[in-house]
PDB file of C-alpha atoms in Angstrom:
ATOM      1  CA  UNK A   1       0.000   0.000   0.000  1.00 49.00           C
ATOM      2  CA  UNK A   2       2.882   2.362   0.686  1.00 44.00           C
ATOM      3  CA  UNK A   3       3.618   5.069  -1.842  1.00 54.00           C
ATOM      4  CA  UNK A   4       6.235   7.542  -0.641  1.00 65.00           C
ATOM      5  CA  UNK A   5       4.937  10.238  -2.986  1.00 79.00           C
ATOM      6  CA  UNK A   6       1.594  10.296  -1.186  1.00 84.00           C
ATOM      7  CA  UNK A   7       1.030  12.380   1.912  1.00 94.00           C
ATOM      8  CA  UNK A   8      -0.070  10.622   5.104  1.00 96.00           C
ATOM      9  CA  UNK A   9      -3.551  12.005   4.519  1.00 96.00           C
ATOM     10  CA  UNK A  10      -3.747  10.838   0.894  1.00 96.00           C
ATOM     11  CA  UNK A  11      -2.403   7.390   1.769  1.00 96.00           C
ATOM     12  CA  UNK A  12      -4.788   7.176   4.736  1.00 96.00           C
ATOM     13  CA  UNK A  13      -7.822   8.292   2.751  1.00 95.00           C
ATOM     14  CA  UNK A  14      -7.073   5.662   0.112  1.00 95.00           C
ATOM     15  CA  UNK A  15      -6.615   2.944   2.751  1.00 95.00           C
ATOM     16  CA  UNK A  16      -9.763   4.012   4.631  1.00 95.00           C
ATOM     17  CA  UNK A  17     -11.786   3.765   1.436  1.00 94.00           C
ATOM     18  CA  UNK A  18     -10.324   0.367   0.529  1.00 93.00           C
ATOM     19  CA  UNK A  19     -10.718  -1.129   3.991  1.00 94.00           C
ATOM     20  CA  UNK A  20     -13.753   0.455   5.615  1.00 91.00           C
ATOM     21  CA  UNK A  21     -15.535   1.837   2.579  1.00 87.00           C
ATOM     22  CA  UNK A  22     -18.710   3.716   3.343  1.00 87.00           C
ATOM     23  CA  UNK A  23     -18.601   2.875   7.071  1.00 87.00           C
ATOM     24  CA  UNK A  24     -15.245   4.547   7.563  1.00 88.00           C
ATOM     25  CA  UNK A  25     -16.293   7.627   5.656  1.00 89.00           C
ATOM     26  CA  UNK A  26     -19.410   7.891   7.831  1.00 91.00           C
ATOM     27  CA  UNK A  27     -17.210   7.953  10.935  1.00 91.00           C
ATOM     28  CA  UNK A  28     -15.050  10.706   9.444  1.00 93.00           C
ATOM     29  CA  UNK A  29     -18.107  12.672   8.318  1.00 94.00           C
ATOM     30  CA  UNK A  30     -19.725  12.364  11.754  1.00 95.00           C
ATOM     31  CA  UNK A  31     -16.805  14.278  13.256  1.00 96.00           C
ATOM     32  CA  UNK A  32     -16.932  17.203  10.806  1.00 93.00           C
ATOM     33  CA  UNK A  33     -19.022  19.463  13.022  1.00 96.00           C
ATOM     34  CA  UNK A  34     -17.402  18.653  16.359  1.00 97.00           C
ATOM     35  CA  UNK A  35     -13.794  17.549  15.781  1.00 97.00           C
ATOM     36  CA  UNK A  36     -12.605  17.759  12.164  1.00 95.00           C
ATOM     37  CA  UNK A  37      -8.993  17.576  13.317  1.00 97.00           C
ATOM     38  CA  UNK A  38      -9.732  14.239  15.016  1.00 97.00           C
ATOM     39  CA  UNK A  39     -11.192  12.952  11.750  1.00 95.00           C
ATOM     40  CA  UNK A  40      -7.940  13.933  10.035  1.00 96.00           C
ATOM     41  CA  UNK A  41      -5.951  12.135  12.763  1.00 97.00           C
ATOM     42  CA  UNK A  42      -7.996   8.969  12.141  1.00 95.00           C
ATOM     43  CA  UNK A  43      -7.183   9.142   8.448  1.00 96.00           C
ATOM     44  CA  UNK A  44      -3.501   9.943   8.906  1.00 97.00           C
ATOM     45  CA  UNK A  45      -2.400   7.769  11.825  1.00 97.00           C
ATOM     46  CA  UNK A  46      -4.315   4.455  11.817  1.00 95.00           C
ATOM     47  CA  UNK A  47      -4.850   4.337   8.066  1.00 96.00           C
ATOM     48  CA  UNK A  48      -2.012   6.427   6.627  1.00 96.00           C
ATOM     49  CA  UNK A  49       0.685   5.156   8.979  1.00 96.00           C
ATOM     50  CA  UNK A  50      -0.347   1.796  10.465  1.00 96.00           C
ATOM     51  CA  UNK A  51      -2.688   0.013   8.037  1.00 95.00           C
ATOM     52  CA  UNK A  52      -0.434   1.067   5.143  1.00 93.00           C
ATOM     53  CA  UNK A  53       2.674  -0.563   6.587  1.00 95.00           C
ATOM     54  CA  UNK A  54       4.131  -3.703   5.053  1.00 94.00           C
ATOM     55  CA  UNK A  55       4.389  -6.831   7.165  1.00 95.00           C
ATOM     56  CA  UNK A  56       0.734  -7.791   7.613  1.00 97.00           C
ATOM     57  CA  UNK A  57      -1.909  -8.102   4.966  1.00 97.00           C
ATOM     58  CA  UNK A  58      -5.254  -6.359   5.430  1.00 96.00           C
ATOM     59  CA  UNK A  59      -7.016  -9.602   6.395  1.00 97.00           C
ATOM     60  CA  UNK A  60      -4.567 -10.126   9.265  1.00 98.00           C
ATOM     61  CA  UNK A  61      -4.868  -6.500  10.352  1.00 97.00           C
ATOM     62  CA  UNK A  62      -8.655  -6.783  10.475  1.00 98.00           C
ATOM     63  CA  UNK A  63      -8.509 -10.025  12.466  1.00 98.00           C
ATOM     64  CA  UNK A  64      -6.305  -8.240  15.000  1.00 98.00           C
ATOM     65  CA  UNK A  65      -8.600  -5.213  15.069  1.00 98.00           C
ATOM     66  CA  UNK A  66     -11.763  -7.288  15.477  1.00 98.00           C
ATOM     67  CA  UNK A  67     -10.097  -9.214  18.306  1.00 98.00           C
ATOM     68  CA  UNK A  68      -8.935  -6.039  20.049  1.00 98.00           C
ATOM     69  CA  UNK A  69     -12.294  -4.288  19.774  1.00 98.00           C
ATOM     70  CA  UNK A  70     -14.068  -7.414  20.999  1.00 98.00           C
ATOM     71  CA  UNK A  71     -11.871  -7.598  24.087  1.00 98.00           C
ATOM     72  CA  UNK A  72     -12.665  -3.988  24.961  1.00 96.00           C
ATOM     73  CA  UNK A  73     -16.287  -5.004  25.353  1.00 92.00           C
ATOM     74  CA  UNK A  74     -17.500  -1.416  25.032  1.00 93.00           C
ATOM     75  CA  UNK A  75     -16.729  -0.510  21.437  1.00 95.00           C
ATOM     76  CA  UNK A  76     -19.696  -1.949  19.534  1.00 96.00           C
ATOM     77  CA  UNK A  77     -19.951   0.873  16.948  1.00 95.00           C
ATOM     78  CA  UNK A  78     -16.263   0.587  16.078  1.00 95.00           C
ATOM     79  CA  UNK A  79     -16.435  -3.213  16.131  1.00 97.00           C
ATOM     80  CA  UNK A  80     -19.302  -3.164  13.633  1.00 97.00           C
ATOM     81  CA  UNK A  81     -17.307  -0.921  11.275  1.00 95.00           C
ATOM     82  CA  UNK A  82     -14.363  -3.316  11.469  1.00 96.00           C
ATOM     83  CA  UNK A  83     -16.482  -6.439  11.056  1.00 97.00           C
ATOM     84  CA  UNK A  84     -17.729  -4.886   7.814  1.00 96.00           C
ATOM     85  CA  UNK A  85     -14.136  -3.972   6.960  1.00 96.00           C
ATOM     86  CA  UNK A  86     -13.155  -7.599   7.567  1.00 97.00           C
ATOM     87  CA  UNK A  87     -15.763  -8.683   5.060  1.00 97.00           C
ATOM     88  CA  UNK A  88     -14.503  -5.987   2.658  1.00 96.00           C
ATOM     89  CA  UNK A  89     -10.946  -7.345   2.763  1.00 96.00           C
ATOM     90  CA  UNK A  90     -11.956 -10.969   2.310  1.00 97.00           C
ATOM     91  CA  UNK A  91     -12.635 -12.431   5.751  1.00 98.00           C
ATOM     92  CA  UNK A  92     -15.456 -14.930   5.826  1.00 98.00           C
ATOM     93  CA  UNK A  93     -18.267 -14.778   8.338  1.00 98.00           C
ATOM     94  CA  UNK A  94     -16.879 -17.958   9.914  1.00 98.00           C
ATOM     95  CA  UNK A  95     -13.426 -16.400  10.344  1.00 98.00           C
ATOM     96  CA  UNK A  96     -14.963 -13.349  12.013  1.00 98.00           C
ATOM     97  CA  UNK A  97     -17.139 -15.446  14.321  1.00 98.00           C
ATOM     98  CA  UNK A  98     -14.192 -17.675  15.276  1.00 98.00           C
ATOM     99  CA  UNK A  99     -12.026 -14.629  16.006  1.00 98.00           C
ATOM    100  CA  UNK A 100     -14.702 -13.209  18.298  1.00 98.00           C
ATOM    101  CA  UNK A 101     -15.379 -16.546  19.999  1.00 98.00           C
ATOM    102  CA  UNK A 102     -11.686 -16.996  20.776  1.00 98.00           C
ATOM    103  CA  UNK A 103     -11.759 -13.715  22.704  1.00 98.00           C
ATOM    104  CA  UNK A 104     -13.960 -15.395  25.349  1.00 98.00           C
ATOM    105  CA  UNK A 105     -10.758 -17.068  26.566  1.00 98.00           C
ATOM    106  CA  UNK A 106      -8.989 -13.735  27.092  1.00 96.00           C
ATOM    107  CA  UNK A 107     -11.764 -11.198  27.682  1.00 97.00           C
ATOM    108  CA  UNK A 108     -14.595 -13.334  29.052  1.00 97.00           C
ATOM    109  CA  UNK A 109     -17.943 -14.475  27.806  1.00 97.00           C
ATOM    110  CA  UNK A 110     -19.697 -11.074  28.116  1.00 97.00           C
ATOM    111  CA  UNK A 111     -17.213  -9.401  25.761  1.00 97.00           C
ATOM    112  CA  UNK A 112     -17.427 -12.298  23.293  1.00 98.00           C
ATOM    113  CA  UNK A 113     -21.230 -12.283  23.446  1.00 97.00           C
ATOM    114  CA  UNK A 114     -21.316  -8.552  22.752  1.00 97.00           C
ATOM    115  CA  UNK A 115     -18.987  -9.120  19.805  1.00 98.00           C
ATOM    116  CA  UNK A 116     -21.108 -11.940  18.425  1.00 98.00           C
ATOM    117  CA  UNK A 117     -24.249  -9.819  18.683  1.00 97.00           C
ATOM    118  CA  UNK A 118     -22.460  -6.997  16.834  1.00 98.00           C
ATOM    119  CA  UNK A 119     -21.410  -9.466  14.126  1.00 98.00           C
ATOM    120  CA  UNK A 120     -24.959 -10.738  13.783  1.00 98.00           C
ATOM    121  CA  UNK A 121     -26.199  -7.168  13.239  1.00 97.00           C
ATOM    122  CA  UNK A 122     -23.588  -6.534  10.545  1.00 97.00           C
ATOM    123  CA  UNK A 123     -24.309  -9.851   8.817  1.00 97.00           C
ATOM    124  CA  UNK A 124     -28.076  -9.226   8.918  1.00 95.00           C
ATOM    125  CA  UNK A 125     -27.671  -5.688   7.580  1.00 89.00           C
ATOM    126  CA  UNK A 126     -25.427  -6.907   4.766  1.00 75.00           C
ATOM    127  CA  UNK A 127     -27.946  -9.654   3.950  1.00 73.00           C
ATOM    128  CA  UNK A 128     -30.891  -7.229   3.913  1.00 74.00           C
ATOM    129  CA  UNK A 129     -28.988  -4.814   1.650  1.00 71.00           C
ATOM    130  CA  UNK A 130     -28.210  -7.663  -0.755  1.00 69.00           C
ATOM    131  CA  UNK A 131     -31.838  -8.747  -0.925  1.00 61.00           C
TER     132      UNK A 131
END
């Protein structure tokens, strides 16, 4: 993904679009009236600097992100965006569910249950949009 001629913002905006698609742009847009600088930070740091690094493919990065957000147990909106991103970068529903279920070992059943319920919502929404 890295292109040294691109600015952090340009690289991040491209990565955000590729990974999160419409969901990521909605997050950025939702900050326009309260914290536009924070929206820029989201584009530049996580997406321009971290997601764009070599070493892990996007599928692996999304598995790690889904696992981390699941273990927090209180980040359902962000988890839903990244479950959709996981689907966008080629994760299967089964891979996402297994990733979340494994977090019960490290974060407990409540966190894993919350993650599974978030996944179900994303899967149902995707199914209803496809219908």
